XYZ file of C-alpha atoms in Angstrom:
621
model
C -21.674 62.835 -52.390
C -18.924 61.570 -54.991
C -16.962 60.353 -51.810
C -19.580 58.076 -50.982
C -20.024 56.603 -54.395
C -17.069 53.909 -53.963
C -18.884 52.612 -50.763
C -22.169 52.151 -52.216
C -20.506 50.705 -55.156
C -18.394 48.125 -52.697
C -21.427 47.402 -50.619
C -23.483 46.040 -53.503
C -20.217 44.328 -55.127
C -20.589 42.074 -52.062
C -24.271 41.700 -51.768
C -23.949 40.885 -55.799
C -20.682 38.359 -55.284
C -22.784 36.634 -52.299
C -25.740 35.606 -54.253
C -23.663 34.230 -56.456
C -21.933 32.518 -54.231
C -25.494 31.769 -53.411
C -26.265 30.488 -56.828
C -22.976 28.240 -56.833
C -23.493 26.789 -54.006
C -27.190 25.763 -55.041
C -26.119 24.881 -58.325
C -23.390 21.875 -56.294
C -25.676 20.766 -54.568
C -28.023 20.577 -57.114
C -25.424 18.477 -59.068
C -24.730 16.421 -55.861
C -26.649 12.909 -55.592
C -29.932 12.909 -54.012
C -31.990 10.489 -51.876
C -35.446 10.047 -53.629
C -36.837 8.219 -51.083
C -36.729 5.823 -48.253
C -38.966 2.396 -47.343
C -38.670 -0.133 -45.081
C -41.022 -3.331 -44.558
C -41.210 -6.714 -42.358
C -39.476 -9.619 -43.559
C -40.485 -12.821 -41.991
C -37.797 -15.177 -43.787
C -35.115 -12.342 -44.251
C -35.726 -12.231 -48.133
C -36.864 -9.312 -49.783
C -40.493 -8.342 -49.046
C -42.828 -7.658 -52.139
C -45.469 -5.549 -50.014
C -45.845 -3.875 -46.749
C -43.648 -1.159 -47.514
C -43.867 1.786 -45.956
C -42.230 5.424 -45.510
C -39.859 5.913 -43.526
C -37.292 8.692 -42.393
C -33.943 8.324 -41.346
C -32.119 8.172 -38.853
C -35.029 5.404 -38.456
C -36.288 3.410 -35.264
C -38.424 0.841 -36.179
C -39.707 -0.068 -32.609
C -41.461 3.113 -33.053
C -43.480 1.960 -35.806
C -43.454 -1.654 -34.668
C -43.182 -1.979 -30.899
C -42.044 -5.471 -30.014
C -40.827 -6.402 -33.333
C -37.649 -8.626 -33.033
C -36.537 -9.945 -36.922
C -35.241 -8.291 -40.145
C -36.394 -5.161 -42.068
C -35.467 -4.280 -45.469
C -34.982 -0.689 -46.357
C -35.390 0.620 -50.240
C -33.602 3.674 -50.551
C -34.420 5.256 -54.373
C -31.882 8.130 -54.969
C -30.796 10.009 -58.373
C -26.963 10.979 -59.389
C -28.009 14.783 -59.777
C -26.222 16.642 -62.646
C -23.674 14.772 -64.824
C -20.539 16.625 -66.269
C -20.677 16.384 -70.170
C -17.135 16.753 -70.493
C -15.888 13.717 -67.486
C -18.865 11.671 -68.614
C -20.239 9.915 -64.985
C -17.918 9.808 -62.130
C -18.153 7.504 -58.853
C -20.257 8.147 -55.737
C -19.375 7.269 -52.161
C -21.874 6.206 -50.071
C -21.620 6.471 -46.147
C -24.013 4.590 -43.723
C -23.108 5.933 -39.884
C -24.779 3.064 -38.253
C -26.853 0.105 -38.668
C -28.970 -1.331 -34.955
C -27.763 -4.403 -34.735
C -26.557 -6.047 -38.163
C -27.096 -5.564 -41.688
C -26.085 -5.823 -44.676
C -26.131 -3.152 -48.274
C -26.994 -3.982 -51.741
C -26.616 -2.082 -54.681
C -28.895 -3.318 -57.095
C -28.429 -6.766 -57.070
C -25.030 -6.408 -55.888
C -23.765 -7.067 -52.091
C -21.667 -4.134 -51.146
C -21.049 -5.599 -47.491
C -22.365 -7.628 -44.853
C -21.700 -8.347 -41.077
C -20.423 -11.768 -40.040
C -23.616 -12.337 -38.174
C -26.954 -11.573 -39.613
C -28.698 -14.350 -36.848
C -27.850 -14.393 -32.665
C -25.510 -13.673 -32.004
C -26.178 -10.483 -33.942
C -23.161 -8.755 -35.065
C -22.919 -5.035 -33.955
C -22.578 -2.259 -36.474
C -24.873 0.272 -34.500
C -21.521 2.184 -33.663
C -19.289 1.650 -36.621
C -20.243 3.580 -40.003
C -19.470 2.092 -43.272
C -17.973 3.862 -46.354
C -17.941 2.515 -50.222
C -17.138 3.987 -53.644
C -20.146 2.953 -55.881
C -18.804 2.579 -59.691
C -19.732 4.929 -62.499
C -21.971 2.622 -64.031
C -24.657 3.050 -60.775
C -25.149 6.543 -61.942
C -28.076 6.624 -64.539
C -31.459 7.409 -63.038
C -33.456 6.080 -60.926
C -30.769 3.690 -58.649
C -31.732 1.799 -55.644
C -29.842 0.975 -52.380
C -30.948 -2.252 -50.373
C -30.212 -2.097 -46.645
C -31.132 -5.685 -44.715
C -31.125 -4.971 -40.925
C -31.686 -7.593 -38.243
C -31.869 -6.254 -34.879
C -33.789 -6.687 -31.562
C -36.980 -3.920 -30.485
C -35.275 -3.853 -26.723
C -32.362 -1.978 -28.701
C -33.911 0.264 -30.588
C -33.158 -1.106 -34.011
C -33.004 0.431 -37.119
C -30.955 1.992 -39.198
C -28.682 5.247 -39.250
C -28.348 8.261 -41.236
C -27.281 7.466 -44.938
C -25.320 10.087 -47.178
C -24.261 10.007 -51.056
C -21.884 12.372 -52.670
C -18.495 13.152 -54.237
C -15.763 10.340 -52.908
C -13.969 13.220 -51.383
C -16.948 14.669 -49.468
C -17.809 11.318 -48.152
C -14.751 10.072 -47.046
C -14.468 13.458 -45.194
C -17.774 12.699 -43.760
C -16.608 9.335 -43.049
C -13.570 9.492 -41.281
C -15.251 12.555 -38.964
C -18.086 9.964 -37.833
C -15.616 7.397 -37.206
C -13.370 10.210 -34.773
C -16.401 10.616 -33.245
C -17.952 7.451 -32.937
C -14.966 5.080 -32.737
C -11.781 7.051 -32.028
C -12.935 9.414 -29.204
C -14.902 6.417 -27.399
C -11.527 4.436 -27.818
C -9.306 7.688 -26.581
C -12.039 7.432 -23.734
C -11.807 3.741 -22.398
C -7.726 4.273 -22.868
C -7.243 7.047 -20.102
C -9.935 5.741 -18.134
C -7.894 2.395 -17.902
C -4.878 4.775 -17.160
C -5.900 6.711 -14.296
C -7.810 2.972 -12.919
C -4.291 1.656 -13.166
C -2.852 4.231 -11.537
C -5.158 4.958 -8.885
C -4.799 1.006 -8.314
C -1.317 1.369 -7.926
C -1.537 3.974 -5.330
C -3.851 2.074 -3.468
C -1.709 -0.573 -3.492
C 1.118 1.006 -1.589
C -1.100 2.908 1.061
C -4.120 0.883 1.668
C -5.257 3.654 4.051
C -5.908 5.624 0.977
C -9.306 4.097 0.612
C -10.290 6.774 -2.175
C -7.803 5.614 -4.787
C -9.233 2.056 -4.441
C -12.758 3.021 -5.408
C -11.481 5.063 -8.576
C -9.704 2.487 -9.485
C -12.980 0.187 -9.402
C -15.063 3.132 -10.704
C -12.718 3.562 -13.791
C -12.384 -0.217 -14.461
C -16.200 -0.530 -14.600
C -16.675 2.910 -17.005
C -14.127 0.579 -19.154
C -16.330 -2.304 -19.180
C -19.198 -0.353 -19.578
C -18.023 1.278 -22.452
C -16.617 -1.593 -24.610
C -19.991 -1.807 -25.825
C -19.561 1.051 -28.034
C -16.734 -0.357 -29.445
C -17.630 -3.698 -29.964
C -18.105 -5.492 -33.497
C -19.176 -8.971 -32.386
C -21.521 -10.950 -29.429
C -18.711 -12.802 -28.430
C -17.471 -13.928 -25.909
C -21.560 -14.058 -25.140
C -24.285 -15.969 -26.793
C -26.182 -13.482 -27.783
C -27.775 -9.742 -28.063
C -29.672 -9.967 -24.675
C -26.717 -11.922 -23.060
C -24.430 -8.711 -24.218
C -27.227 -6.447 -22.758
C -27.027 -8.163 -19.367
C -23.023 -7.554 -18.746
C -23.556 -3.677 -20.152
C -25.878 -3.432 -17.465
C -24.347 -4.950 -15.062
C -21.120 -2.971 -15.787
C -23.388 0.025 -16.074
C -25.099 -0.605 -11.630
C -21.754 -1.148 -10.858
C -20.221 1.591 -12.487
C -23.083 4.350 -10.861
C -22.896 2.224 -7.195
C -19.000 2.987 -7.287
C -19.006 6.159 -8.604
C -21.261 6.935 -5.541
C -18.998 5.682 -3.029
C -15.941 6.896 -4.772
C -18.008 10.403 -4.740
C -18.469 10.418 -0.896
C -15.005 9.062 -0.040
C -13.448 11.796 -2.050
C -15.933 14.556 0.103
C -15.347 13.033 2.959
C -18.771 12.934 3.723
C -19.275 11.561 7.452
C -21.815 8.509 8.174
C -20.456 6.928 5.130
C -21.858 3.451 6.578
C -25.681 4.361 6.464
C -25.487 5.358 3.037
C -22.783 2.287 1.294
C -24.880 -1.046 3.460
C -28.051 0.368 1.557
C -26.409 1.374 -1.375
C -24.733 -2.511 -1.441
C -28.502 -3.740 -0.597
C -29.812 -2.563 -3.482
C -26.882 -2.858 -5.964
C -27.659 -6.611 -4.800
C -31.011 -6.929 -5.617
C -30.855 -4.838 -8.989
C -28.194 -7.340 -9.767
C -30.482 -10.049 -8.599
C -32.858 -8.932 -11.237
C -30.381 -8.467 -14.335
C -29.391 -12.096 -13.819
C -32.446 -14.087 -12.823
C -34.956 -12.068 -14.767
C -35.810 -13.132 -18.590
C -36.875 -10.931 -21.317
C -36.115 -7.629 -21.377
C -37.875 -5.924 -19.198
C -35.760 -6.934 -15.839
C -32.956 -5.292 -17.454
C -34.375 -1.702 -18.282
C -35.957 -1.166 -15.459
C -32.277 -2.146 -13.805
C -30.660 0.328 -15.511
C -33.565 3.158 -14.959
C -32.849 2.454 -11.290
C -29.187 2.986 -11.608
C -29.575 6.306 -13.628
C -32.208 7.300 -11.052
C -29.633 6.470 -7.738
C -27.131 8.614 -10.033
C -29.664 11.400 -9.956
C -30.491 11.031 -6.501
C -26.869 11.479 -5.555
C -25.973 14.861 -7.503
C -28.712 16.197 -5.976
C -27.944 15.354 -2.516
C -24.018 16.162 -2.780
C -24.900 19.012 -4.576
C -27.189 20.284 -1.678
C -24.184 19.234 1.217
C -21.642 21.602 -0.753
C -23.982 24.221 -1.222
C -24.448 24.000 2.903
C -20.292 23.404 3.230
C -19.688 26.543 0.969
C -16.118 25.406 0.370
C -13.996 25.215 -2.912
C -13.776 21.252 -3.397
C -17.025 20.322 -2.912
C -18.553 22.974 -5.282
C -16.711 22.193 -8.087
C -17.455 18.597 -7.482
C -21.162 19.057 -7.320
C -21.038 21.301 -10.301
C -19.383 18.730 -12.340
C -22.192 16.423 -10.788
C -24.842 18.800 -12.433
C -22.910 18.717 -15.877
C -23.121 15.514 -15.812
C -26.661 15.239 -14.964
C -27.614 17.555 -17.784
C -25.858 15.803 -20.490
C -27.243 12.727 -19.191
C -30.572 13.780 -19.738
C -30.228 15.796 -23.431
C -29.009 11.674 -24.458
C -32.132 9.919 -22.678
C -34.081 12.621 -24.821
C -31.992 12.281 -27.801
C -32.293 8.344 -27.624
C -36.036 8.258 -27.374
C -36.667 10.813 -29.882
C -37.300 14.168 -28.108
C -34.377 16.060 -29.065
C -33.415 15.603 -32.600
C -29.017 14.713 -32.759
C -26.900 11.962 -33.463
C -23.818 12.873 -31.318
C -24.090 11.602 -26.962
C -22.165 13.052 -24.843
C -22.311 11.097 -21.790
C -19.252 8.651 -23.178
C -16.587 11.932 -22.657
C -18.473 13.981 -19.929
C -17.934 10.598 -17.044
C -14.406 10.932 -18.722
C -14.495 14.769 -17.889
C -15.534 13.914 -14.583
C -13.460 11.380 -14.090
C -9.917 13.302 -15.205
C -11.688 16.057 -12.342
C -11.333 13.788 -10.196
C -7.692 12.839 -10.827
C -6.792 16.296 -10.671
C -8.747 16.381 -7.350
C -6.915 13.550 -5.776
C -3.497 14.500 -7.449
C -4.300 17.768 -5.617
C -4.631 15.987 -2.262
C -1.903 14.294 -2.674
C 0.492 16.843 -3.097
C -1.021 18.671 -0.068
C -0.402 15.753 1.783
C 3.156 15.198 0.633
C 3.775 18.706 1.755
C 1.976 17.742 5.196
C 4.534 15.320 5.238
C 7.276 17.429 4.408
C 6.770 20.069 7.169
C 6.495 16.642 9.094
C 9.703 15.980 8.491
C 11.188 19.208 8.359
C 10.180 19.227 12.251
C 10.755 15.279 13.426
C 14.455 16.413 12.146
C 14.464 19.075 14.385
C 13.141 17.577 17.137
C 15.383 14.539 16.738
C 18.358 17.072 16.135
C 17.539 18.810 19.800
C 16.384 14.877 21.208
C 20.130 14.045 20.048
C 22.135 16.750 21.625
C 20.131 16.488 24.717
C 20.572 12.481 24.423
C 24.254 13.394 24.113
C 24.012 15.908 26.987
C 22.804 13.000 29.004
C 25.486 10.599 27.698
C 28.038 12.979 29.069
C 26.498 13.276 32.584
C 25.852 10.053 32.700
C 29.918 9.296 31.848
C 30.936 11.103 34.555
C 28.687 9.591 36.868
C 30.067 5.862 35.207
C 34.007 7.278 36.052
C 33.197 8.355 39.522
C 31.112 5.256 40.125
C 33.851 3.475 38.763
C 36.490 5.288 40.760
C 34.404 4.247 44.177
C 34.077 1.028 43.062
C 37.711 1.154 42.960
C 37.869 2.383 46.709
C 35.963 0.062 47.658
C 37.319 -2.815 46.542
C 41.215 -1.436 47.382
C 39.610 -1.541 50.769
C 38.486 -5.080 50.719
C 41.761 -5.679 49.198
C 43.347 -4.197 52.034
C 40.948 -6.036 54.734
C 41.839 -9.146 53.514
C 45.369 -9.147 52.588
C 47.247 -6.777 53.955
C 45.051 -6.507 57.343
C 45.340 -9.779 57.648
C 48.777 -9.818 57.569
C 49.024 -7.089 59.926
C 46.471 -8.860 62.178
C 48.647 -12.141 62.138
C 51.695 -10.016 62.973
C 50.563 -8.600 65.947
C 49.408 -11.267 67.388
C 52.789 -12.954 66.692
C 54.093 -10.042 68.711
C 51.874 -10.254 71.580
C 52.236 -13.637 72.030
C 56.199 -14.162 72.201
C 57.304 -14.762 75.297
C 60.989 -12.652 74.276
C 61.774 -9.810 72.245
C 62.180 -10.922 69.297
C 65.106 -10.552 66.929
C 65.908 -8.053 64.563
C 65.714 -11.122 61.777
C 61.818 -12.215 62.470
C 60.864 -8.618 62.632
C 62.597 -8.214 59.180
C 60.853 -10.863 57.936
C 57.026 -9.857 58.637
C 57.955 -6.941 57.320
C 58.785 -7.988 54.078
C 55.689 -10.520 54.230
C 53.886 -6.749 54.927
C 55.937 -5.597 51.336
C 54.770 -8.740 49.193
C 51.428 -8.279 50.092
C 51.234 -4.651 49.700
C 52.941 -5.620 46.309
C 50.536 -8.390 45.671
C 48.216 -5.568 46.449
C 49.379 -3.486 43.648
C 49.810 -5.686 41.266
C 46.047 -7.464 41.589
C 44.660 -5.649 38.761
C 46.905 -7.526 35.843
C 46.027 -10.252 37.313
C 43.665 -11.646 34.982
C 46.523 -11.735 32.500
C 48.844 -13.907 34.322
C 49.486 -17.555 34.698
C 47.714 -19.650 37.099
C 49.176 -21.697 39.384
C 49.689 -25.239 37.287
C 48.709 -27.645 40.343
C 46.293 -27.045 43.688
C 49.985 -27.663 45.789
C 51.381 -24.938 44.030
C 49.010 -22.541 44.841
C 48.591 -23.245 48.750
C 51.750 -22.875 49.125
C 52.184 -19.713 50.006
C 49.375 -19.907 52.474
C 51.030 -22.742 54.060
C 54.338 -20.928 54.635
C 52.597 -17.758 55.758
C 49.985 -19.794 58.572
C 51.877 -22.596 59.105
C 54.382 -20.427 61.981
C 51.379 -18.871 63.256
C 49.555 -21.769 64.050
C 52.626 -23.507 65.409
C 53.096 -20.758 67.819
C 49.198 -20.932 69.065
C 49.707 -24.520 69.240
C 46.892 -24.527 66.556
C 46.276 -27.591 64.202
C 45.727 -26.338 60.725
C 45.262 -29.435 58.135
C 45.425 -28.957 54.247
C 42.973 -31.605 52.255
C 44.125 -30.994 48.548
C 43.606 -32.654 45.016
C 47.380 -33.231 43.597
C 46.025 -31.939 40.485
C 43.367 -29.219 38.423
C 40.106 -31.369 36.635
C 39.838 -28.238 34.847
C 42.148 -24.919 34.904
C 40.761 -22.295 37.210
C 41.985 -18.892 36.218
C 44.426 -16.626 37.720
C 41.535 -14.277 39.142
C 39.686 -16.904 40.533
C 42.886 -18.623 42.273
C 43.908 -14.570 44.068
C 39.843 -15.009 45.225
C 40.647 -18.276 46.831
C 43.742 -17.561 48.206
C 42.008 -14.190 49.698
C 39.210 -15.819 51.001
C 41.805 -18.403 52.733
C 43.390 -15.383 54.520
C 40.094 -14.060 55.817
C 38.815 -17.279 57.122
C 41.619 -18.168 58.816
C 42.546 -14.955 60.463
C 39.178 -15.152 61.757
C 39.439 -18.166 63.149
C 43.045 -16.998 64.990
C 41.047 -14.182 66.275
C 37.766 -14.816 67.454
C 37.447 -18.784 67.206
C 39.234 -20.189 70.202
C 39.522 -23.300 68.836
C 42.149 -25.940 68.624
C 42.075 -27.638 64.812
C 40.929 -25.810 61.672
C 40.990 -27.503 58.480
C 41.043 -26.082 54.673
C 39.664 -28.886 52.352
C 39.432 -27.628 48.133
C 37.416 -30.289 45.883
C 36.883 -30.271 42.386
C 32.942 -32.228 42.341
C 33.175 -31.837 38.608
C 35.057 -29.967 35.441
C 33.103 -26.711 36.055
C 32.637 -26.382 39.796
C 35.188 -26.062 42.749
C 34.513 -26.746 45.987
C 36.255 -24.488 48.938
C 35.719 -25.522 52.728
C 37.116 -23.849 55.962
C 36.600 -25.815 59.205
C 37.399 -25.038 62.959
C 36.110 -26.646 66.478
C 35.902 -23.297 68.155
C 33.447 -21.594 70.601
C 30.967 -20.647 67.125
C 28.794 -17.343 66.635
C 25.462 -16.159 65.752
C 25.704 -15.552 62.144
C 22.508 -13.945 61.800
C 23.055 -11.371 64.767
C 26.229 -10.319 63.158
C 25.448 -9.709 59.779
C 22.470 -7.685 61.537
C 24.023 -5.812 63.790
C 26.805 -4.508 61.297
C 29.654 -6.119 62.897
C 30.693 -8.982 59.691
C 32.660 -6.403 57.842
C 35.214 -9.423 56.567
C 32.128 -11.634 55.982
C 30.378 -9.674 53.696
C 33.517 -8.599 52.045
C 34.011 -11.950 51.447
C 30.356 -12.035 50.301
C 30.603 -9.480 47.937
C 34.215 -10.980 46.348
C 32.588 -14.178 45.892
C 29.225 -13.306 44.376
C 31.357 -10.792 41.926
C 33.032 -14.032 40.420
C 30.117 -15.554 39.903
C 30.442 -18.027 43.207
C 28.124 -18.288 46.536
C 29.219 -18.415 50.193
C 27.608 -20.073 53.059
C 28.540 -20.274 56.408
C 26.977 -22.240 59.451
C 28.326 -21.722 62.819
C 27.214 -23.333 66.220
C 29.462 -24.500 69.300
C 32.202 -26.974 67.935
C 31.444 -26.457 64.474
C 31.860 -23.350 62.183
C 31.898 -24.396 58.277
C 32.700 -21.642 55.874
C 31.776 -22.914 52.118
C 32.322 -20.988 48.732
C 31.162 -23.057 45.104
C 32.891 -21.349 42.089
C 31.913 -21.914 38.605
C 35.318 -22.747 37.001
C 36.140 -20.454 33.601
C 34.296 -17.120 34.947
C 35.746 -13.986 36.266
């Protein structure tokens, strides 16, 4: 038993210390000031009624009690100093009032305290801001009285807030706690609200595909209009208390008609049309009603509508995600229900069913609201990694695209060289049709048609005609790099000397119609085409012609075009038989040469007549 003895002893040292702990405590607050009692009463002319008072307590409505009542009411508010310390003599009191519905202003005594700027429309707006003062010493002896003068509208339920007296230190504790939560958090509110609007803006902004982003910006923007009401001192830039009312409601249907759409563009819900023309129907007509309506009645039954759609809404997304039983949608609709409950304890709270002075509907939509950012944020950075595995395989499908591009680039090179090297052929064998064959053809003939042998000196000499155009041959591809001939002489010349014996010995007439001089400088290309062309048509007129005058005629029309004819008066041919039947070889060679410089060739041949005609655009190649 003597072991126990301490712990009895302990346990009633506590009980013992807590009632007097008990006893101190009631003692302060015995000593603390005290609020005797409270009266309010009608004031017609806004001076200080003499009767009609009546009890009231506070935190005080005074539609309640007079329903309809737009003016002033004067509240009395008797209170004592409690105790007074012998030794200090009195000591000041603070005073806190936390709100005052719509404008007021506080007397001590006979003395004005404080008073808002506007005690007549537009009504200044203290219902959100509380009000702290030091009352002197000399306000201590009994029986002290406190004059409130209110002036507010029924519509908003006027009256006046909760009123405190005590120690300066306990009251300006008490004070600067209501103003965190009544000015300071509402402020901390609108501020990232505004934020995450600007933000979301901005996004929208730079992918206007991104639909979602735009309607939180507009739902946050209109949350920030709605709630610069609560921070709000003055009417202006309105005229007065029911003008104010009208943009808060406004701001308040547009706020709950975005924050629906926003809701169902970030679920994604499908048949989004059926639900936003009606929802924009009515958001029309409840606006319709704010603005046209007087009084006041137009305006609550506005905003009733818009909390009810709000209602309506969390139900019905809360019902789709409990159907979709997926992640995203749940916690939305349970944030939707959260909101819906708070919503509901401040309806009760603000018509008297539920007895509190702190809402919490101004930082639950900002709850909801930061959700939401972290909801979208979340998308986002699933879709940036979307994108990234996007990228990761466009790169390697543009890597494998490029080395079979390159692949192909290579095959189709070698197809280029060999296409180039039978190009090459082929023109070495026009080449050799019309210069050297020529030649050869004009060589024979010269043989066949002598009469003697000829000497050892003439066969010497075709050969070596044979040489130079075999050389000429060679040498055609640096051709576009030498000099032209300077005149039209100078360059028939050595068709003259090469026909001129050959013609002579087939008692042929060959005449040469030339300009003395260029109009405009052909180029060394285009004079080996002539010349070539020259040798064709006139070794086909030795061979096949028959005929007794040919005549080579080169005109320059103009500075850009030349003009190249070859004439003969022999037996003729059926042009378009021969190019059928295959047997124009030379022709279209000559064809081809021509149209690859950028010239045409047209021939007409009938008895008597044969006219071979090339136009060539001076300066191309």
């Amino acid at each position: 038993m003597k072991s126990f003895l301490p712990i009895w002893l302990m346990l009633w040292l506590c009980v013992a210390s807590a009632g007097g702990h008990a006893q101190l405590r009631h003692d302060v607050l015995d000593c603390e000031p005290q609020i005797v009692s409270v009266m309010a009463a009608k004031s017609e002319d806004a001076t200080r009624p003499v009767a009609g008072w009546q009890a009231v307590t506070l935190p005080d409505n005074w539609s309640q009690r007079w329903p309809g009542y737009d003016g002033t009411v004067w509240y009395r508010i008797d209170w004592q100093p409690g105790c007074v310390d012998a030794d200090n003599g009195d000591s000041p009191v603070g005073l806190v009032i936390e709100s005052i519905i719509m404008a007021g202003a506080v007397y001590s005594e006979g003395s004005l305290l404080w008073r808002d700027r506007h005690l007549q429309e537009p009504l200044s707006r203290s219902w959100n801001s509380p009000r702290y003062w030091l009352l002197p010493a000399s306000h201590l002896r009994e029986g002290r009285v406190l004059w409130v003068r209110v002036a507010g509208v029924a519509a908003q339920t006027p009256g006046l807030g909760r009123v405190r007296l005590g120690s300066p230190e306990a009251m300006l504790a008490v004070m600067e706690q209501t103003h965190w939560r009544t000015r300071t958090l509402p402020f901390i509110n609108l501020v990232v609200s505004a934020v995450l609007g600007f933000l979301a803006l901005f996004i929208w902004l730079a992918f206007r595909s991104q639909q979602v982003f735009g309607w939180y910006a507009v739902t946050a923007f209109c949350w920030v209009l709605f709630g610069v009401n609560t921070l709000a001192t003055q009417a202006w830039p309105f005229s007065d208390t029911r003008m104010v009312a009208q943009a808060n409601t406004l701001a308040y249907l547009f706020f709950i008609a975005s924050f629906c759409v926003f809701s169902w563009r970030l679920l994604e819900l499908r048949c989004a049309v059926w639900r936003e023309l009606p929802l924009l129907a009515l958001v029309t007509g409840l606006a319709g009603v704010i603005v046209l309506l007087p009084g006041w009645e137009g305006l609550q039954w506005a905003g009733h509508l818009s909390s009810l759609v709000f209602l309506l809404n969390g139900f019905c997304i809360t019902g789709w995600a409990l159907r979709r039983r997926e992640a995203g949608p749940l916690v939305v609709a349970g944030f939707y229900l959260l909101l819906i409950a708070i919503g509901v304890r401040d309806v009760l709270i603000l018509t008297g069913l539920l007895s509190s002075d702190f809402y919490l509907s101004q930082y639950s939509c900002l709850l909801f609201m930061v959700m939401a950012a972290v909801f979208l944020g979340l998308r986002v950075a699933g879709d940036a990694r979307r994108i990234e595995r996007f990228n990761q395989e466009l790169s390697v499908a543009i890597e494998k695209a490029c080395d079979d591009l390159s692949a192909t680039m290579s095959k189709e090179h070698r197809l280029a060289l060999d296409n180039t090297r039978l190009q090459e052929r082929l023109q070495l064998a026009h080449d050799l049709h019309d210069g050297l064959g020529g030649q050869l053809v004009r060589s024979i003939m010269v043989v066949e048609q002598s009469d003697n042998d000829l000497d050892k000196s003439r066969y010497l000499s075709m050969l070596k005609l044979l040489r130079d155009d075999l050389r000429q041959l060679v040498d055609s591809g640096a051709s576009a790099s030498a000099a032209p001939p300077q005149t039209p002489v100078e360059w028939l010349a050595p068709l003259r000397y090469r026909f001129a014996n050959l013609f002579d010995a087939l008692e042929m007439s060959l005449v040469w119609n030339v300009p003395d001089a260029w109009r405009a400088q052909p180029t060394a290309v285009q004079c080996l085409l002539l010349a070539r062309l020259v040798e064709e048509a006139l070794t086909n007129i030795v061979k096949h012609s028959q005929a007794r005058c040919a005549r080579v005629t080169l005109q320059l029309p103009d500075d850009a075009l030349l003009l190249l004819r070859v004439e003969d008066d022999g037996v003729g041919f059926d042009v378009a038989a021969v190019q059928g039947g295959g047997l124009g070889i030379g022709l279209e060679s000559m064809r081809a040469r021509t149209e690859r410089h950028g010239g045409a060739l047209t021939l007409c041949s009938q008895p008597g007549a044969t006219v071979l005609e090339v136009r060539l655009p001076l300066g191309q190649s």
